[in-house]
Short mmCIF file of C-alpha atoms and ligand atoms in Angstrom, two decimals:
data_model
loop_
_atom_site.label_atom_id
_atom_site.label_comp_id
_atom_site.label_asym_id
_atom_site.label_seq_id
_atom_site.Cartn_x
_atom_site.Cartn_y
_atom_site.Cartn_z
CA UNK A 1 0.00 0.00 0.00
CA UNK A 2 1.46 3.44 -1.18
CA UNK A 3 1.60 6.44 1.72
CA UNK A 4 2.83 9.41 2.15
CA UNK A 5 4.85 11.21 4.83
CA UNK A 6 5.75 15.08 5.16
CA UNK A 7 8.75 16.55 6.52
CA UNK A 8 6.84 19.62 7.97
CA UNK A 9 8.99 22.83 7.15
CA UNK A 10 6.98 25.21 6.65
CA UNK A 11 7.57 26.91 3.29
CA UNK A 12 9.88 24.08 2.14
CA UNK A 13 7.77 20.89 3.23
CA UNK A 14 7.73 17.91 1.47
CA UNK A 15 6.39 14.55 1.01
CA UNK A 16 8.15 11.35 0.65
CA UNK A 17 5.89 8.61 -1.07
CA UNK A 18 6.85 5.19 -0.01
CA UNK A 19 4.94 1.79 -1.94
CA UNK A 20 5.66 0.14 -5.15
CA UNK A 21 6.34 0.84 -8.67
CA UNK A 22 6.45 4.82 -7.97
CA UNK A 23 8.64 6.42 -10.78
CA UNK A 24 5.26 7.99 -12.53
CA UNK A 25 5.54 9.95 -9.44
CA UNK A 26 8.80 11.78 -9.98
CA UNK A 27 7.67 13.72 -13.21
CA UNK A 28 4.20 14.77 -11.36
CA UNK A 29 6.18 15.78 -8.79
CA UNK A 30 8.55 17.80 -11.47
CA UNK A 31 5.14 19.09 -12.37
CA UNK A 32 3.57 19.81 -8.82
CA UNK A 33 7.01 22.43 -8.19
CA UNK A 34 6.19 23.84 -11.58
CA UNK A 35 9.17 22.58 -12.94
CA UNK A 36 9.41 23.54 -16.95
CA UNK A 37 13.21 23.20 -17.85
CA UNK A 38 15.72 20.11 -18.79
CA UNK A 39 15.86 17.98 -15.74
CA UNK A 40 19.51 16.65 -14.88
CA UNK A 41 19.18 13.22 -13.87
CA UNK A 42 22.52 12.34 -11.16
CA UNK A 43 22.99 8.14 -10.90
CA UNK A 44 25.77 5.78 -10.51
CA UNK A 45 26.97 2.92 -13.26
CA UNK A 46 25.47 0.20 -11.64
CA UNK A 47 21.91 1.88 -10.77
CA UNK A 48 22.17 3.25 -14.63
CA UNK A 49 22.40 -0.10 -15.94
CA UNK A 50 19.28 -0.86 -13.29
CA UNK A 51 16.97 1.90 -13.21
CA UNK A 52 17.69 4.67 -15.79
CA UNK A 53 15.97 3.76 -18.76
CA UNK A 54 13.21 2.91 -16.89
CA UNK A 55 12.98 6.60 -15.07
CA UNK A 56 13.99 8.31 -18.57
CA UNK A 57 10.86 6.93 -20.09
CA UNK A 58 8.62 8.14 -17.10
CA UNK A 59 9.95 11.39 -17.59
CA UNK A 60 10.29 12.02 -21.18
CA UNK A 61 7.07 10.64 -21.76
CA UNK A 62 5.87 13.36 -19.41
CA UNK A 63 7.30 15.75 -22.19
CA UNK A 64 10.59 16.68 -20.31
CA UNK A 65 13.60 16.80 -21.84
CA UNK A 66 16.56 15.33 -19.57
CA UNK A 67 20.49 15.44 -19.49
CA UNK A 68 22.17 12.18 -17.08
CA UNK A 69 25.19 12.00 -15.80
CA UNK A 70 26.16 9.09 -14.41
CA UNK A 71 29.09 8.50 -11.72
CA UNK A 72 31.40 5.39 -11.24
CA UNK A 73 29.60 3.79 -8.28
CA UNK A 74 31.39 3.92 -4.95
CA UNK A 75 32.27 6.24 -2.02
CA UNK A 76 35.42 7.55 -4.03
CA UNK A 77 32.68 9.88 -6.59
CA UNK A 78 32.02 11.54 -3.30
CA UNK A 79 34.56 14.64 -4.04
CA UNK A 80 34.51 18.28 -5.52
CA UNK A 81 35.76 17.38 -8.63
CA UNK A 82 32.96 15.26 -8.90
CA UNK A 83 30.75 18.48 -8.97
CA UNK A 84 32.85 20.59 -11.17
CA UNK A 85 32.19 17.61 -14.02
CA UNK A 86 28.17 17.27 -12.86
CA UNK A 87 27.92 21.41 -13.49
CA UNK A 88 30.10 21.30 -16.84
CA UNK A 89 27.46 18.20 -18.20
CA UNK A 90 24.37 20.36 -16.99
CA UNK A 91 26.16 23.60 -18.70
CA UNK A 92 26.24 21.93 -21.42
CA UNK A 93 23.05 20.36 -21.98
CA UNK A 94 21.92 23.58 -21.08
CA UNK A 95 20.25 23.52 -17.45
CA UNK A 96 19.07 26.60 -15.99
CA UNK A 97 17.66 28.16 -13.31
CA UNK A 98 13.76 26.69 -14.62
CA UNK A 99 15.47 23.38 -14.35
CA UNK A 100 15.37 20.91 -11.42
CA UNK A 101 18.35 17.64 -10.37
CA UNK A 102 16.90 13.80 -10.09
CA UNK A 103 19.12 11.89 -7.44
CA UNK A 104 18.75 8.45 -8.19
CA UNK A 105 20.49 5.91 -6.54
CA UNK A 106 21.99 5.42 -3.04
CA UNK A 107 23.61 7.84 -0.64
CA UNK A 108 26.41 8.53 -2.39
CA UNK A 109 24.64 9.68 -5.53
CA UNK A 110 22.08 11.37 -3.18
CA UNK A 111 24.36 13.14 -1.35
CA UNK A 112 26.24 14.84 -4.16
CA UNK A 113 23.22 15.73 -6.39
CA UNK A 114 21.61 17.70 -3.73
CA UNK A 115 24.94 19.51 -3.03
CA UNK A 116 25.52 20.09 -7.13
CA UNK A 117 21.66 21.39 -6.71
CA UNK A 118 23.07 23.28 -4.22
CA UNK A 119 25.39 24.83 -6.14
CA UNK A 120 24.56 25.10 -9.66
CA UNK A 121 23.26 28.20 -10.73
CA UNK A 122 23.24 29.11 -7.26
CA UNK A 123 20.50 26.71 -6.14
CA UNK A 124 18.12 24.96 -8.10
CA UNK A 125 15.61 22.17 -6.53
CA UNK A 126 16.10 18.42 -6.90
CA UNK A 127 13.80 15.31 -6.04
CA UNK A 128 15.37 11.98 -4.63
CA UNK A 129 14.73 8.64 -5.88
CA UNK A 130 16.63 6.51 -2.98
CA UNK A 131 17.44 2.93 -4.27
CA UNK A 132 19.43 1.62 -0.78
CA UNK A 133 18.01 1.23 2.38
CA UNK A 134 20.27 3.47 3.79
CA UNK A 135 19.34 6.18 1.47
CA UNK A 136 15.39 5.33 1.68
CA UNK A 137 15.90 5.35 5.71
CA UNK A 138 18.68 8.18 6.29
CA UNK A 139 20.06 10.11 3.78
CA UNK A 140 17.64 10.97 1.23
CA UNK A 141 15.61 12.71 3.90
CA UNK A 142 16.39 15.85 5.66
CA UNK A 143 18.72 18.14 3.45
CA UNK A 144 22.28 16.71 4.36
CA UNK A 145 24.31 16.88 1.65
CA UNK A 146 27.55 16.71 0.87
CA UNK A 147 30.98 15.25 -0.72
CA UNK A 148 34.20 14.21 1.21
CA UNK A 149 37.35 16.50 1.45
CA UNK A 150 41.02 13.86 1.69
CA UNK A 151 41.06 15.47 5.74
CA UNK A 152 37.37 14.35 6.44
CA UNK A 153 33.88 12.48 5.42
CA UNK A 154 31.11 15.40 4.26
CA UNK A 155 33.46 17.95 5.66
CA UNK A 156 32.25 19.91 1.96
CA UNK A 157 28.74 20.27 2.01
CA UNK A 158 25.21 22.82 2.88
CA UNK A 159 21.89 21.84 3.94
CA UNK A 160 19.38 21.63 0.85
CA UNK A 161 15.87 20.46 0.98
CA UNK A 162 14.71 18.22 -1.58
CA UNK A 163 10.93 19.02 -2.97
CA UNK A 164 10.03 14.83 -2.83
CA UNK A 165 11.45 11.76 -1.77
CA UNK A 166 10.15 8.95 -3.77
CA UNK A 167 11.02 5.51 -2.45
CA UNK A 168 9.51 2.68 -4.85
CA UNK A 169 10.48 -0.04 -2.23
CA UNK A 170 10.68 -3.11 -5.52
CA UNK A 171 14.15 -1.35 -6.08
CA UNK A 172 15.57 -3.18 -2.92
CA UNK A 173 14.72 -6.27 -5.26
CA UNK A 174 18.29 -5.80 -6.59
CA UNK A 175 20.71 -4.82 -3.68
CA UNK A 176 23.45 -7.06 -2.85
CA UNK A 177 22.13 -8.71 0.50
CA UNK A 178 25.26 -7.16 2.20
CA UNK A 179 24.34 -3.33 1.93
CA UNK A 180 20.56 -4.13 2.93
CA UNK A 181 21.92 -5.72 6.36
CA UNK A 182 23.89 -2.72 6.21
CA UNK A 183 20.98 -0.34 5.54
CA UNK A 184 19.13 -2.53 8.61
CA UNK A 185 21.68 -0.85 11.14
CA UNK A 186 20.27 2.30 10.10
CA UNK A 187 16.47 1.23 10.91
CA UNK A 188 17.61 -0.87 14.16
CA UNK A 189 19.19 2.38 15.00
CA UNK A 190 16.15 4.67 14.99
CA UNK A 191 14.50 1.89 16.94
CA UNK A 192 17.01 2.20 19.79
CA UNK A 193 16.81 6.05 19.90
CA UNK A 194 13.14 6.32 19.54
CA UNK A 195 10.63 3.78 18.95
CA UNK A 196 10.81 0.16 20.52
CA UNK A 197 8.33 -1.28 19.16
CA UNK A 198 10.28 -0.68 15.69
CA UNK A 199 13.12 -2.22 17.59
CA UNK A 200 10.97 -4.87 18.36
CA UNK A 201 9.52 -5.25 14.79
CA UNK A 202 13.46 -5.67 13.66
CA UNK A 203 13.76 -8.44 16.09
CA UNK A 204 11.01 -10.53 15.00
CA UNK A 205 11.11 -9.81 11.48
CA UNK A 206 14.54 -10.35 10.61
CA UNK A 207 14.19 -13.61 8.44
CA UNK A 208 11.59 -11.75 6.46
CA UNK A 209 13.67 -8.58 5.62
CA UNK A 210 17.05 -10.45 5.61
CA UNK A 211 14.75 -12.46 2.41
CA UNK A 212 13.91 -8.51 1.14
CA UNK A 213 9.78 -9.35 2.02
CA UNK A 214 8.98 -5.80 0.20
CA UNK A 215 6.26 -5.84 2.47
CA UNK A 216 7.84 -6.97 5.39
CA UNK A 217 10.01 -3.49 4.92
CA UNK A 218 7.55 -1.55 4.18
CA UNK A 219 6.48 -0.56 8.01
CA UNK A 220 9.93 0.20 9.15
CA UNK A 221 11.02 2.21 6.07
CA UNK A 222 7.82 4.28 6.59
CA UNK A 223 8.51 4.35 9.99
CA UNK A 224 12.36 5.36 9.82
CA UNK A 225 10.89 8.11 7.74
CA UNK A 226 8.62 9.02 10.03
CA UNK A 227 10.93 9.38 12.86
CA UNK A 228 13.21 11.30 11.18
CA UNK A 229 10.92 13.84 9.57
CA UNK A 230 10.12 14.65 13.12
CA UNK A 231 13.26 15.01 14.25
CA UNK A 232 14.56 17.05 10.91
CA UNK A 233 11.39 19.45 11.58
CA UNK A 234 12.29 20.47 14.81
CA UNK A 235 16.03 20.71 14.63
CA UNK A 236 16.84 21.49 10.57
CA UNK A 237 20.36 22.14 11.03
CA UNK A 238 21.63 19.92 14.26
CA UNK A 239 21.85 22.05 16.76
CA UNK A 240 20.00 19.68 19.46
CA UNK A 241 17.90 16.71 19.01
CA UNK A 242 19.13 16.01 15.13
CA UNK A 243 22.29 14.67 17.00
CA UNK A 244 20.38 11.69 18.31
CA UNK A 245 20.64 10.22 14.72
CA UNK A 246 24.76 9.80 15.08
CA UNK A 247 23.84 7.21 17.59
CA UNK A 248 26.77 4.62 17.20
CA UNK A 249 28.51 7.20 14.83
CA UNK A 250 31.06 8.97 17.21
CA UNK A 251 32.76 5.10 17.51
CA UNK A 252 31.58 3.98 14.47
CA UNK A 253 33.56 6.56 12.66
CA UNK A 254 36.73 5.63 14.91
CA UNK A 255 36.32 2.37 13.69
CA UNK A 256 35.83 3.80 9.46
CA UNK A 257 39.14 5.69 10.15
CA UNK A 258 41.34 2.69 11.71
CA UNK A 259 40.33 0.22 9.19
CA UNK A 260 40.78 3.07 6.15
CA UNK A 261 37.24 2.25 5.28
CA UNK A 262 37.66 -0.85 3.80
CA UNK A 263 36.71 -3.38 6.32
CA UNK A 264 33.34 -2.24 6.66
CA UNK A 265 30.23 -0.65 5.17
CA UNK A 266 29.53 2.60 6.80
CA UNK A 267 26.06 0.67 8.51
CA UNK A 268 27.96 -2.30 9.65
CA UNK A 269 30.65 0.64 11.36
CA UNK A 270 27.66 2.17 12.92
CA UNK A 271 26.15 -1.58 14.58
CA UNK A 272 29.63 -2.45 15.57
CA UNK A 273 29.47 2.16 17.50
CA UNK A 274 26.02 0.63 18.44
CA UNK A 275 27.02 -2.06 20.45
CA UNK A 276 30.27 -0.11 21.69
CA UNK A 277 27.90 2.72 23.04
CA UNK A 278 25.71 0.35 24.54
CA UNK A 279 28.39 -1.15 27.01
CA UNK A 280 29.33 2.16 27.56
CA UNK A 281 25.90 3.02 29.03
CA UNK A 282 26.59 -0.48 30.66
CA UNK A 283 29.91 1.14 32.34
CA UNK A 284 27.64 4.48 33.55
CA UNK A 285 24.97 2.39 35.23
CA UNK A 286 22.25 3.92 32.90
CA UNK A 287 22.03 0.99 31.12
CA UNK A 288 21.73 -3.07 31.59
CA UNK A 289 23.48 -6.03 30.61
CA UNK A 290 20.44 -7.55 29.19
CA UNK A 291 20.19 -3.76 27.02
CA UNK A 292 23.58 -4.96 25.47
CA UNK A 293 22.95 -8.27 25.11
CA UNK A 294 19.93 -8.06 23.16
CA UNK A 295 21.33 -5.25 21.07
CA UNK A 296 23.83 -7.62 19.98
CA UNK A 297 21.67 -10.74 19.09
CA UNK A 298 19.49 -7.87 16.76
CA UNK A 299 22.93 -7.16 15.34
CA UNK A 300 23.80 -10.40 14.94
CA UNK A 301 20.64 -11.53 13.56
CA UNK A 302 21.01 -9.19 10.82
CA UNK A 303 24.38 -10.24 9.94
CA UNK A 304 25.99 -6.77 11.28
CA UNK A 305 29.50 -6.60 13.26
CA UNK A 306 29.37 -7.12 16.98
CA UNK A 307 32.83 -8.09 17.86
CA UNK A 308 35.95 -5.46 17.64
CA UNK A 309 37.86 -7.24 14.51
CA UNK A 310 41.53 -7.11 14.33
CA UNK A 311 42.51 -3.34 14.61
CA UNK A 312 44.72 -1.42 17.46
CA UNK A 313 41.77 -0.12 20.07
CA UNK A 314 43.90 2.85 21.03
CA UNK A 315 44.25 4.02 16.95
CA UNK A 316 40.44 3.95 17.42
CA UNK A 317 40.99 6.63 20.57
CA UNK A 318 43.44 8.52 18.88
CA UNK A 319 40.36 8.92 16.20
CA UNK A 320 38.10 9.97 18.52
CA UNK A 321 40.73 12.64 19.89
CA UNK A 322 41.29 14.14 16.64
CA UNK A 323 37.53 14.47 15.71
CA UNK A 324 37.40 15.94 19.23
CA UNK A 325 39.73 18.32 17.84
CA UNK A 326 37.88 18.94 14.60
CA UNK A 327 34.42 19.70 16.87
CA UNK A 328 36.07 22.77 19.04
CA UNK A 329 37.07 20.37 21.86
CA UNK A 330 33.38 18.53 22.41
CA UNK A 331 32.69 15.02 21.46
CA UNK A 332 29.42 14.14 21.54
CA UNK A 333 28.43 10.54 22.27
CA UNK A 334 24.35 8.88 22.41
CA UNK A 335 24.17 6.91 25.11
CA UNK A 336 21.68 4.19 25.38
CA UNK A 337 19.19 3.76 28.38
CA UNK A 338 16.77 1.67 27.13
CA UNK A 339 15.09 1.13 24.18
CA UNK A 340 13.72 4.18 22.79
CA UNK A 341 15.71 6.13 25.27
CA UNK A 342 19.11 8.04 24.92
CA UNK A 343 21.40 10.19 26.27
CA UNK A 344 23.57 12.81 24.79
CA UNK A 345 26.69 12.80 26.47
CA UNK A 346 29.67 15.30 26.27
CA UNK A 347 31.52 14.31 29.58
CA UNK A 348 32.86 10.76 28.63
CA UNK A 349 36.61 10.26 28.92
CA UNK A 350 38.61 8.80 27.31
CA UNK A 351 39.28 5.99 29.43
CA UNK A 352 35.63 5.11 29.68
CA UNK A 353 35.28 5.13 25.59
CA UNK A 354 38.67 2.82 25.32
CA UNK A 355 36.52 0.80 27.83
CA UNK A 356 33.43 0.22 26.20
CA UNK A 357 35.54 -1.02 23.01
CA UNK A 358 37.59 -3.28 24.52
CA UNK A 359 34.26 -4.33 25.97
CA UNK A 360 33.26 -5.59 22.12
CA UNK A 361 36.45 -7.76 22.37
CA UNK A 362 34.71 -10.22 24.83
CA UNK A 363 31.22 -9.71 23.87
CA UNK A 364 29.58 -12.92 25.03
CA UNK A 365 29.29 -12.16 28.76
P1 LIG B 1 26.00 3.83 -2.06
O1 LIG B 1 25.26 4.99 -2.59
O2 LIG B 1 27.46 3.73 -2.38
O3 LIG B 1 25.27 2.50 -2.55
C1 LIG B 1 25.80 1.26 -2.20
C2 LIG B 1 26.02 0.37 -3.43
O4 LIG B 1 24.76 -0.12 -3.87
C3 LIG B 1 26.63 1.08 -4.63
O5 LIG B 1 27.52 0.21 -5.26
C4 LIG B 1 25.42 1.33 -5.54
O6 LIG B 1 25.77 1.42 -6.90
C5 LIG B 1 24.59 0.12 -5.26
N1 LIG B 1 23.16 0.26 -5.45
C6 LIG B 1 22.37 1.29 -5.10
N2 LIG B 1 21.09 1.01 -5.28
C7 LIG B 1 21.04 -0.23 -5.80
C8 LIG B 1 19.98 -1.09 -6.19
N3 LIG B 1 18.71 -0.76 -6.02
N4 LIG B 1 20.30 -2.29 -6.73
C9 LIG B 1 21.61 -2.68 -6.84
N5 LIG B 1 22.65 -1.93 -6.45
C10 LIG B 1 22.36 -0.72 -5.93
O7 LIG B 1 25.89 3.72 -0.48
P2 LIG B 1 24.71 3.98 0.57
O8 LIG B 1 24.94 3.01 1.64
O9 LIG B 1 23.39 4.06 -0.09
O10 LIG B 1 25.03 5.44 1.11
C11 LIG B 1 26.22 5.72 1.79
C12 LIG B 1 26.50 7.21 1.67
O11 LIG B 1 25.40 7.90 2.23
C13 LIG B 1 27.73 7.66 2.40
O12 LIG B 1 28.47 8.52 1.58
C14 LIG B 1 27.19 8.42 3.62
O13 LIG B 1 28.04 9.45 4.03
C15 LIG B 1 25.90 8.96 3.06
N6 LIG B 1 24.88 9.24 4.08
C16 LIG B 1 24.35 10.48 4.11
C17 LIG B 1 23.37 10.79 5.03
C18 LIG B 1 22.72 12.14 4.99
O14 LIG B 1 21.98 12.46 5.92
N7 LIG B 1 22.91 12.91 3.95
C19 LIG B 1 22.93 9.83 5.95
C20 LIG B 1 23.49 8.55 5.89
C21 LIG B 1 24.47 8.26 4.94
N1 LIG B 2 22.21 10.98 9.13
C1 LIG B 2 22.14 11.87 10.19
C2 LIG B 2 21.34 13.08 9.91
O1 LIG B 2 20.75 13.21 8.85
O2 LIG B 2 21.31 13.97 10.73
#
């Protein structure tokens, strides 16, 4: 069943549909913001191949005319030069300010279209078409965008709403079972800071999802949405309650820079932060063993990282320390009280954080 969600901001609300088969909806949506030029359509090569020709002919047979450029998939197009060559394409095929951007495809490509919106002609709008979980959940929605700088990850970016999210959830059909786990994290995550019974829904669904039961993933993809709509409405630009979404990201960022982001997708970092923060609310007394413990299993059960692998626990600190450095002194970690309840914390030492990861050495207390 197709419904709709709205991030409520005032002049620059907008709805992100969420059912099946949905790509007639990204021209009417063209048509709903009065959009009348060439639309640029941003992708990656292996969503191209995918899901290009397929959102070409929606749009073209809506009578617009559209200029794609398509990225080599993979973190790595997530750099300036990247936009430079996106703004030369839409130059050329002659873009202007009447024209709008398509995102389609995961994070990546959904991060840097909205920033070359952004940018080109000094802001135009753009619509996302999110075709990971972890875009559909997290990054389509809310106006983060971004590309990475060699110093730091989205260290080069603005806040930029789209005017629709359209998630047609048979797109999951095709993504390699390792980033949905990974896209899971993201979901289990918004459980723990907000809603158990989604938490609880991840528990006792995971065979279904793990299968990619479109309807099965329906609720908490709606319900991710839902969650962070709310939060995105009352704190745009993080300076309060957004933070509760970097749950599991001050460690799980630590743990991207010591393994040089190889060893693990940027959701299977954030279960493996999950479970670190979670023995660190163990190691306050906010928190129980049994809080931990059935983090884990949900981890676990979804394929995600819940043991510290093979990599130096105090490089992980000394990652932490310089990202302290990078945030005028303050780290910020979510801390875990129950499920549905967190924290934010800006007193931990450094000491207690080594703690908590060398906790995820011996996990099976
Ligand atoms: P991604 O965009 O690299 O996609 C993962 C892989 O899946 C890629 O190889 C892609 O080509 C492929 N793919 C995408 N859709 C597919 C489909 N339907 N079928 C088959 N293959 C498909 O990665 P991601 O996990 O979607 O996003 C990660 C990025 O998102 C990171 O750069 C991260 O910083 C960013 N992010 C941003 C926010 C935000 O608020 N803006 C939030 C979370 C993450
Ligand atoms: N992904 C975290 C945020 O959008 O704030």
């Amino acid at each position: 069943m197709n419904q709709t969600v709205t991030v409520p901001l005032r002049e620059r609300s907008y709805p992100i549909h969420i059912g099946q088969q949905l790509f007639h909806l990204v021209p009417e949506a063209l048509q709903q913001a009065s959009i009348r030029g060439t639309i640029g359509v941003i992708t990656d090569t292996n969503v191209a191949e995918l899901y290009l020709p397929r959102l070409l002919t929606s749009l073209e047979g809506a009578g617009f005319t559209c200029v794609s450029h398509i990225l080599p998939a993979g973190e790595e197009s997530k750099r300036l030069a990247r936009i430079e060559e996106i703004c030369g394409c839409f130059l050329e095929g002659r873009l202007d300010r009447a024209s709008a951007i398509v995102a389609l495809g995961g994070g990546v490509v959904g991060d840097i279209a909205g920033f070359a919106a952004a940018c080109f002609m000094r802001g135009i709008p753009f619509i996302q078409v999110p075709t990971t979980i972890v875009a559909q959940v997290d990054s389509s929605v809310g106006g983060k965008t971004a590309v990475n700088h060699p110093a730091g990850k989205n260290t080069i970016g603005c806040f930029h709403q789209p005017r629709s999210v359209i998630i047609d959830m048979t797109v999951l059909n095709t993504l390699p079972p390792r980033e949905l786990r990974a896209g899971c994290a993201e979901i289990i995550k918004h459980g723990v800071i907000l809603d158990a019974d989604l938490f609880a829904y991840m528990e006792r669904e995971a065979e279904k999802i793990l299968a990619c039961d479109l309807k099965a993933l329906e609720y908490p993809v709606a319900r991710s949405c839902e969650i962070k709509s709310a939060i995105v409405a009352e704190d745009e630009q993080e300076h309060g309650i957004r933070a509760l979404l970097n749950f599991g990201h001050t460690f799980g960022h630590a743990i991207e820079t010591v393994s040089r982001y190889a060893l693990f997708l940027h959701g299977e970092a954030v279960a493996l932060g999950m479970c670190a923060a979670a023995e660190l609310g163990y190691l306050l007394g906010i928190s129980d063993e049994a809080f931990a413990r059935r983090l884990r299993n949900c981890c676990t059960a979804y394929g995600l990282p819940v043991v510290w692998p093979d990599l130096p626990v105090a490089e992980a600190l000394q990652a932490m320390k310089k990202d302290k450095k990078a945030r005028a002194g303050t780290l910020k970690f979510i801390v875990p009280r129950d499920f549905g309840q967190v924290d934010q914390r800006t007193d931990i030492t450094e000491d207690m954080a080594g703690r908590a990861l060398e906790a995820l050495l011996r996990p099976n207390k």
